[in-house]
Short mmCIF file of C-alpha atoms in Angstrom, two decimals:
data_model
loop_
_atom_site.label_atom_id
_atom_site.label_comp_id
_atom_site.label_asym_id
_atom_site.label_seq_id
_atom_site.Cartn_x
_atom_site.Cartn_y
_atom_site.Cartn_z
CA MET A 7 -33.94 -6.76 73.34
CA SER A 8 -33.04 -9.93 71.50
CA ARG A 9 -32.79 -9.11 67.87
CA ARG A 10 -30.81 -10.24 64.90
CA PRO A 11 -28.65 -13.28 65.64
CA VAL A 12 -26.90 -12.94 62.28
CA ALA A 13 -27.27 -11.49 58.80
CA VAL A 14 -25.59 -11.87 55.48
CA ALA A 15 -24.95 -9.71 52.45
CA ALA A 16 -25.82 -6.06 52.92
CA SER A 17 -27.44 -6.00 49.52
CA VAL A 18 -30.34 -8.05 50.84
CA LEU A 19 -30.69 -6.13 54.09
CA THR A 20 -32.95 -3.53 52.56
CA VAL A 21 -36.59 -3.33 53.51
CA LEU A 22 -38.61 -5.67 51.33
CA ALA A 23 -42.16 -4.81 50.56
CA LEU A 24 -43.41 -8.04 49.12
CA GLY A 25 -46.92 -9.02 48.17
CA ALA A 26 -49.61 -6.73 46.86
CA ALA A 27 -48.68 -3.51 48.57
CA SER A 28 -51.53 -1.70 46.90
CA ALA A 29 -53.95 -3.51 49.17
CA CYS A 30 -52.65 -1.55 52.13
CA SER A 31 -53.72 2.05 52.56
CA GLY A 32 -52.32 4.59 54.98
CA ASN A 33 -51.14 3.20 58.32
CA SER A 34 -54.06 0.86 58.89
CA SER A 35 -53.27 -2.64 60.10
CA ALA A 36 -54.78 -5.77 58.55
CA SER A 37 -56.77 -3.49 56.29
CA THR A 38 -59.26 -5.16 53.96
CA GLY A 39 -59.85 -2.34 51.49
CA GLY A 40 -63.53 -3.17 51.50
CA SER A 41 -65.95 -6.00 52.15
CA GLY A 42 -64.62 -9.37 51.01
CA SER A 43 -61.17 -8.05 50.11
CA THR A 44 -57.95 -9.82 51.01
CA PRO A 45 -56.59 -8.53 54.34
CA THR A 46 -53.10 -7.05 54.40
CA VAL A 47 -50.73 -7.83 57.27
CA LYS A 48 -47.34 -6.20 57.80
CA LEU A 49 -44.69 -8.57 59.14
CA MET A 50 -41.11 -7.56 59.93
CA ALA A 51 -38.57 -10.34 60.42
CA GLY A 52 -35.27 -10.30 62.25
CA GLY A 53 -33.42 -10.91 58.98
CA LEU A 54 -35.29 -12.47 56.07
CA ASP A 55 -32.08 -13.82 54.55
CA LYS A 56 -31.03 -15.78 57.66
CA GLN A 57 -31.63 -19.50 57.62
CA ILE A 58 -33.27 -19.40 61.04
CA TYR A 59 -35.92 -17.05 59.60
CA LEU A 60 -36.34 -18.57 56.15
CA PRO A 61 -39.99 -19.75 56.57
CA TYR A 62 -41.41 -16.21 56.30
CA GLN A 63 -39.91 -15.65 52.85
CA LEU A 64 -40.39 -19.24 51.75
CA ALA A 65 -44.12 -18.95 52.40
CA GLN A 66 -44.16 -15.99 50.04
CA GLN A 67 -42.13 -17.81 47.38
CA LEU A 68 -44.45 -20.84 47.56
CA GLY A 69 -47.50 -18.62 47.16
CA PHE A 70 -48.97 -19.80 50.45
CA TYR A 71 -49.98 -16.40 51.81
CA LYS A 72 -52.00 -15.83 48.65
CA LYS A 73 -53.38 -19.38 48.76
CA TYR A 74 -54.71 -18.89 52.27
CA GLY A 75 -56.19 -15.47 51.57
CA VAL A 76 -53.84 -12.93 53.11
CA ASN A 77 -51.51 -10.33 51.63
CA VAL A 78 -48.39 -10.34 53.80
CA GLN A 79 -46.03 -7.40 53.35
CA LEU A 80 -42.61 -8.60 54.49
CA SER A 81 -39.83 -6.34 55.69
CA THR A 82 -36.52 -7.02 57.38
CA GLU A 83 -34.53 -5.51 60.22
CA GLN A 84 -31.53 -3.38 59.42
CA ASP A 85 -28.35 -3.38 61.50
CA GLY A 86 -28.57 -0.47 63.92
CA GLY A 87 -32.26 -0.02 63.19
CA VAL A 88 -35.39 -0.84 65.11
CA GLY A 89 -35.82 -4.51 65.99
CA ALA A 90 -38.74 -6.47 64.58
CA GLU A 91 -40.27 -7.06 68.01
CA GLU A 92 -39.93 -3.36 68.85
CA ALA A 93 -41.56 -2.34 65.57
CA MET A 94 -44.44 -4.70 66.34
CA ALA A 95 -44.86 -3.50 69.91
CA SER A 96 -44.96 0.14 68.79
CA GLY A 97 -47.47 -0.53 66.02
CA GLN A 98 -45.14 0.12 63.07
CA VAL A 99 -45.96 -3.39 61.85
CA ASP A 100 -48.62 -5.90 62.81
CA MET A 101 -46.43 -8.93 63.40
CA ALA A 102 -42.82 -9.73 64.14
CA GLY A 103 -40.81 -12.68 62.92
CA ALA A 104 -38.68 -12.92 66.06
CA TRP A 105 -37.78 -15.12 69.02
CA TYR A 106 -40.41 -16.31 71.48
CA ASN A 107 -38.46 -15.05 74.53
CA HIS A 108 -39.57 -11.49 73.75
CA THR A 109 -43.09 -12.31 74.89
CA ILE A 110 -41.70 -13.09 78.35
CA GLU A 111 -39.66 -9.89 78.42
CA PHE A 112 -42.64 -7.82 77.28
CA GLN A 113 -44.89 -9.31 79.97
CA ALA A 114 -42.28 -8.47 82.60
CA LYS A 115 -42.58 -4.87 81.39
CA GLY A 116 -46.36 -4.90 81.53
CA LYS A 117 -46.95 -5.37 77.79
CA ALA A 118 -49.19 -8.14 76.40
CA VAL A 119 -47.55 -9.82 73.41
CA GLU A 120 -48.11 -13.40 72.31
CA ASP A 121 -46.57 -16.02 70.05
CA VAL A 122 -49.19 -17.27 67.55
CA VAL A 123 -47.13 -19.89 65.69
CA GLN A 124 -43.80 -21.52 66.60
CA LEU A 125 -41.42 -22.26 63.74
CA SER A 126 -38.34 -23.60 65.51
CA GLY A 127 -37.39 -25.49 68.64
CA ALA A 128 -33.80 -24.25 68.75
CA PRO A 129 -31.97 -20.92 68.41
CA GLY A 130 -30.17 -22.09 65.28
CA GLU A 131 -26.96 -20.66 66.74
CA ARG A 132 -23.42 -21.96 67.09
CA GLU A 133 -20.60 -20.62 69.25
CA MET A 134 -17.81 -20.22 66.70
CA CYS A 135 -14.36 -19.94 68.26
CA THR A 136 -10.83 -19.43 66.96
CA SER A 137 -8.26 -22.18 67.43
CA LYS A 138 -6.27 -19.90 69.73
CA SER A 139 -9.23 -19.24 72.04
CA GLY A 140 -9.00 -22.50 73.95
CA VAL A 141 -12.80 -22.52 74.17
CA HIS A 142 -14.38 -25.95 73.91
CA SER A 143 -17.43 -25.35 76.09
CA ALA A 144 -19.01 -22.53 78.09
CA ALA A 145 -16.84 -23.54 81.03
CA ASP A 146 -13.96 -21.94 79.09
CA PHE A 147 -15.69 -18.55 78.75
CA LYS A 148 -13.96 -17.10 81.81
CA GLY A 149 -11.64 -14.27 80.80
CA LYS A 150 -12.65 -14.45 77.13
CA THR A 151 -14.05 -11.81 74.81
CA LEU A 152 -17.26 -13.07 73.24
CA GLY A 153 -18.99 -11.53 70.28
CA VAL A 154 -22.77 -11.15 70.21
CA THR A 155 -25.00 -9.44 67.68
CA ASP A 156 -25.81 -6.56 70.03
CA LEU A 157 -25.67 -6.17 73.78
CA GLY A 158 -29.13 -7.14 74.99
CA SER A 159 -29.79 -9.32 71.94
CA GLY A 160 -30.87 -12.95 71.94
CA THR A 161 -27.30 -14.05 71.31
CA ASP A 162 -26.22 -11.97 74.30
CA THR A 163 -28.83 -13.64 76.52
CA LEU A 164 -27.83 -17.10 75.35
CA THR A 165 -24.13 -16.38 75.87
CA GLN A 166 -24.74 -15.31 79.46
CA PHE A 167 -27.01 -18.29 80.05
CA LEU A 168 -24.47 -20.82 78.79
CA ALA A 169 -21.79 -19.21 80.96
CA ALA A 170 -24.01 -19.21 84.07
CA GLN A 171 -24.80 -22.89 83.58
CA LYS A 172 -21.08 -23.61 83.87
CA GLY A 173 -20.58 -21.32 86.88
CA VAL A 174 -19.01 -18.47 84.93
CA LYS A 175 -20.42 -15.13 86.07
CA THR A 176 -21.23 -12.33 83.65
CA GLY A 177 -18.48 -10.18 85.14
CA GLN A 178 -15.90 -12.87 84.40
CA LEU A 179 -16.23 -12.55 80.64
CA HIS A 180 -16.32 -9.67 78.18
CA ARG A 181 -19.21 -9.34 75.73
CA ILE A 182 -19.18 -6.98 72.77
CA GLY A 183 -21.56 -6.36 69.90
CA VAL A 184 -20.00 -7.31 66.57
CA GLY A 185 -23.01 -6.99 64.33
CA SER A 186 -23.65 -9.85 61.95
CA GLY A 187 -22.47 -11.52 58.78
CA SER A 188 -19.23 -10.06 57.45
CA THR A 189 -18.64 -7.89 60.54
CA ALA A 190 -18.90 -10.91 62.83
CA ILE A 191 -16.44 -12.79 60.64
CA ALA A 192 -14.05 -9.82 60.65
CA ALA A 193 -14.16 -9.69 64.44
CA LEU A 194 -12.88 -13.27 64.55
CA GLN A 195 -10.32 -12.71 61.82
CA ASN A 196 -8.91 -9.59 63.44
CA GLY A 197 -8.69 -11.11 66.91
CA LYS A 198 -11.26 -8.71 68.31
CA VAL A 199 -13.12 -11.62 69.85
CA ASP A 200 -12.30 -15.18 70.86
CA CYS A 201 -15.71 -16.48 69.84
CA VAL A 202 -18.88 -15.24 68.23
CA MET A 203 -22.38 -16.65 68.48
CA THR A 204 -23.91 -16.77 65.03
CA THR A 205 -26.02 -18.81 62.66
CA GLN A 206 -26.08 -20.17 59.13
CA PRO A 207 -24.97 -19.32 56.54
CA THR A 208 -22.35 -17.26 58.40
CA VAL A 209 -21.25 -20.41 60.26
CA ALA A 210 -20.47 -22.06 56.92
CA ALA A 211 -18.50 -19.00 55.79
CA ILE A 212 -16.43 -19.00 59.02
CA GLN A 213 -15.65 -22.68 58.59
CA LYS A 214 -14.78 -22.30 54.91
CA LYS A 215 -12.39 -19.43 55.65
CA GLY A 216 -10.78 -21.43 58.43
CA VAL A 217 -11.45 -18.61 60.88
CA GLY A 218 -13.19 -20.68 63.55
CA THR A 219 -14.92 -23.91 64.48
CA SER A 220 -18.11 -24.77 66.34
CA ALA A 221 -17.60 -25.14 70.10
CA ILE A 222 -21.27 -25.23 71.14
CA ASP A 223 -24.19 -26.40 69.00
CA LEU A 224 -27.56 -24.73 69.54
CA ALA A 225 -28.50 -25.15 65.91
CA THR A 226 -30.92 -28.07 66.17
CA THR A 227 -33.68 -29.02 68.57
CA SER A 228 -31.63 -31.97 69.81
CA GLY A 229 -28.53 -29.79 70.21
CA ALA A 230 -30.43 -27.13 72.13
CA THR A 231 -31.98 -29.75 74.38
CA ALA A 232 -28.56 -31.20 75.18
CA ALA A 233 -26.99 -27.78 75.86
CA MET A 234 -29.90 -26.07 77.57
CA GLY A 235 -31.87 -28.85 79.17
CA GLY A 236 -34.85 -28.59 76.88
CA ALA A 237 -36.16 -27.32 73.56
CA TYR A 238 -35.62 -23.59 73.21
CA PRO A 239 -38.38 -22.05 71.08
CA ALA A 240 -36.83 -19.38 68.90
CA ALA A 241 -38.20 -18.24 65.51
CA SER A 242 -41.91 -17.51 65.75
CA VAL A 243 -44.56 -14.94 64.90
CA LEU A 244 -45.31 -12.42 67.62
CA ALA A 245 -48.14 -9.91 67.84
CA ARG A 246 -49.73 -7.69 70.45
CA THR A 247 -52.53 -9.54 72.18
CA ASP A 248 -55.00 -6.71 71.57
CA TRP A 249 -54.21 -6.82 67.85
CA VAL A 250 -54.61 -10.61 67.75
CA ASN A 251 -58.00 -10.40 69.45
CA ALA A 252 -59.16 -7.78 66.95
CA HIS A 253 -57.85 -9.62 63.85
CA LYS A 254 -58.30 -13.32 64.53
CA ASP A 255 -59.29 -14.13 60.94
CA SER A 256 -56.16 -12.47 59.56
CA VAL A 257 -53.98 -14.18 62.17
CA GLN A 258 -55.45 -17.56 61.25
CA LYS A 259 -54.70 -17.01 57.57
CA VAL A 260 -51.06 -16.11 58.32
CA VAL A 261 -50.69 -19.15 60.57
CA ASP A 262 -52.35 -21.39 57.96
CA ALA A 263 -49.75 -20.27 55.42
CA LEU A 264 -46.81 -20.76 57.77
CA VAL A 265 -47.95 -24.15 59.06
CA ALA A 266 -48.27 -25.28 55.44
CA THR A 267 -44.74 -23.95 54.91
CA MET A 268 -43.36 -25.86 57.90
CA HIS A 269 -44.94 -29.05 56.58
CA TRP A 270 -43.39 -28.32 53.17
CA ILE A 271 -39.97 -27.83 54.78
CA SER A 272 -40.26 -31.13 56.65
CA THR A 273 -41.09 -33.02 53.46
CA HIS A 274 -38.52 -31.42 51.14
CA SER A 275 -34.75 -31.40 50.93
CA ALA A 276 -32.40 -28.55 51.71
CA ALA A 277 -31.75 -28.23 47.98
CA ASP A 278 -35.49 -27.96 47.28
CA ILE A 279 -35.77 -25.19 49.86
CA ALA A 280 -32.75 -23.29 48.54
CA ASN A 281 -34.12 -23.50 44.99
CA LYS A 282 -37.30 -21.73 46.10
CA LEU A 283 -35.59 -18.86 47.95
CA PRO A 284 -34.36 -15.65 46.29
CA ALA A 285 -30.97 -16.18 44.60
CA SER A 286 -29.35 -13.44 46.70
CA PHE A 287 -30.24 -15.30 49.90
CA VAL A 288 -28.44 -18.50 48.97
CA SER A 289 -25.47 -17.23 46.97
CA ASN A 290 -23.67 -14.04 47.93
CA GLN A 291 -20.38 -12.60 49.15
CA LEU A 292 -20.31 -14.99 52.10
CA VAL A 293 -21.43 -18.33 50.72
CA THR A 294 -22.00 -20.28 47.54
CA LYS A 295 -25.29 -22.02 46.93
CA ALA A 296 -23.59 -25.35 47.64
CA ASP A 297 -22.38 -24.00 50.99
CA TYR A 298 -25.87 -22.76 51.80
CA ILE A 299 -27.46 -26.11 51.02
CA ALA A 300 -24.86 -28.03 53.04
CA ALA A 301 -25.39 -25.70 56.01
CA LEU A 302 -29.18 -25.99 55.80
CA ASN A 303 -28.97 -29.75 55.51
CA GLU A 304 -26.89 -29.79 58.70
CA ASP A 305 -29.16 -27.51 60.72
CA LYS A 306 -32.59 -28.23 59.20
CA GLY A 307 -33.52 -30.02 62.42
CA GLN A 308 -34.21 -26.72 64.15
CA PHE A 309 -37.53 -26.37 62.31
CA LEU A 310 -40.72 -27.74 63.80
CA PRO A 311 -42.98 -29.51 61.30
CA ASP A 312 -46.34 -28.30 62.57
CA GLY A 313 -46.02 -24.81 64.09
CA LEU A 314 -46.86 -25.95 67.61
CA MET A 315 -45.15 -24.60 70.72
CA PRO A 316 -43.29 -27.65 72.09
CA ALA A 317 -43.90 -28.87 75.63
CA GLY A 318 -41.30 -27.49 78.02
CA GLY A 319 -40.14 -24.82 75.58
CA PRO A 320 -41.65 -21.84 77.40
CA LYS A 321 -40.25 -23.08 80.73
CA THR A 322 -36.76 -23.38 79.24
CA SER A 323 -37.00 -19.87 77.83
CA LEU A 324 -38.25 -18.46 81.15
CA ALA A 325 -35.44 -20.19 83.03
CA THR A 326 -32.96 -18.60 80.64
CA GLU A 327 -34.43 -15.12 81.14
CA LYS A 328 -34.38 -15.49 84.92
CA LEU A 329 -30.86 -16.87 85.09
CA VAL A 330 -29.42 -13.89 83.20
CA GLY A 331 -31.54 -11.43 85.18
CA ASN A 332 -33.84 -10.20 82.38
CA VAL A 333 -36.92 -11.29 84.33
CA LYS A 334 -37.20 -11.24 88.11
CA GLY A 335 -40.91 -11.37 88.86
CA SER A 336 -43.59 -13.95 88.13
CA VAL A 337 -44.65 -14.66 84.55
CA ASP A 338 -47.90 -16.21 83.34
CA LEU A 339 -46.54 -18.38 80.53
CA GLY A 340 -50.06 -19.20 79.34
CA LYS A 341 -50.42 -15.61 78.15
CA THR A 342 -47.17 -15.61 76.18
CA PHE A 343 -48.21 -18.10 73.49
CA THR A 344 -51.16 -19.88 71.96
CA ASN A 345 -51.36 -23.13 70.01
CA ASP A 346 -54.97 -22.52 69.00
CA PHE A 347 -54.21 -21.12 65.54
CA ALA A 348 -51.63 -23.81 64.71
CA VAL A 349 -53.94 -26.60 65.90
CA GLN A 350 -56.69 -25.26 63.63
CA ALA A 351 -54.28 -24.90 60.70
CA ASN A 352 -53.14 -28.51 60.98
CA LYS A 353 -56.72 -29.69 61.32
CA THR A 354 -57.83 -27.72 58.27
CA GLU A 355 -55.17 -29.30 56.06
CA GLY A 356 -55.31 -32.75 57.64
CA PHE A 357 -51.65 -32.61 58.65
CA LYS A 358 -50.51 -35.13 61.23
CA THR A 359 -48.86 -33.34 64.15
CA THR A 360 -45.73 -34.79 65.75
CA THR A 361 -44.74 -32.06 68.21
CA THR A 362 -45.97 -32.61 71.78
CA PRO A 363 -47.71 -29.28 72.46
CA ALA A 364 -47.04 -27.16 75.52
CA GLY A 365 -49.85 -26.84 78.03
CA PRO A 366 -50.97 -23.53 79.57
CA ASN A 367 -48.07 -23.64 82.04
CA GLY A 368 -45.48 -24.19 79.35
#
């Protein structure tokens, strides 16, 4: 399953229980603790400290979950641990901060999972390659060793997709899991891999160390469109369809908070965003705060301003899954996402939407 594209300092990769944890009792999901009480929702993200997943934590820092009447308990994936989407599917948490493509993979396996708010229109990834690799595009992948977060992860799927687009078959390249953050950097430094697909702020750290340069840009919506033929919806909020149907009020409150956050991101600078995030996220063993801000300023275009699934995004994601062989049968894209909650959130706040929304067929 596609999981953590990249992570940073290990010190922040511990499970975070943020918000009013006391509102949650036992293992109940979206518990209210009594009539009129604030509902509690458990959300695990694929790496709270990664720039591609920053909206979940930013919403907490801005006080938006509280403002919109929901207590969101955030937690983060750990390397080698259960993925956010897997934790959601098994009921360990209510929601997953993960990539949209999982909904397609789950449907292919007979599981109903849907995307309730779309935060980005690009993977936020870059293919970082050493100068000795000779890799300038996916056409150069043949015979190379390419690092991905984990085999079966989103970075693995994207690597195979980019290769296939250029006529390079999966058997003509070697893919290995190199983890994330410092371990991904070490794999490049030690010559274990020719390239590694990763995201900010690890990209900035690789560049600063002189270990590698960007060969393929999937970090912005425009970059993803150029490389993949269309917007590739990545960071989102996923939940089991049965849970969504049983907790629509709680889902709406979470989406309200995140749509407000996306609007805040679109109207504030990278420095403003960094100043609101936990200090350990923006300044650690990999990057300085200045590096973090510069990287975010460069790749801020991945974020969608209104939480809507962009037109064509689901089709691009499905094409990716089919090309790499993850999905072989038919998929009803209309059941993999909904724009209803985001539309309502924008309407409630009077936000002007700029994203052309996907229809029921993607």
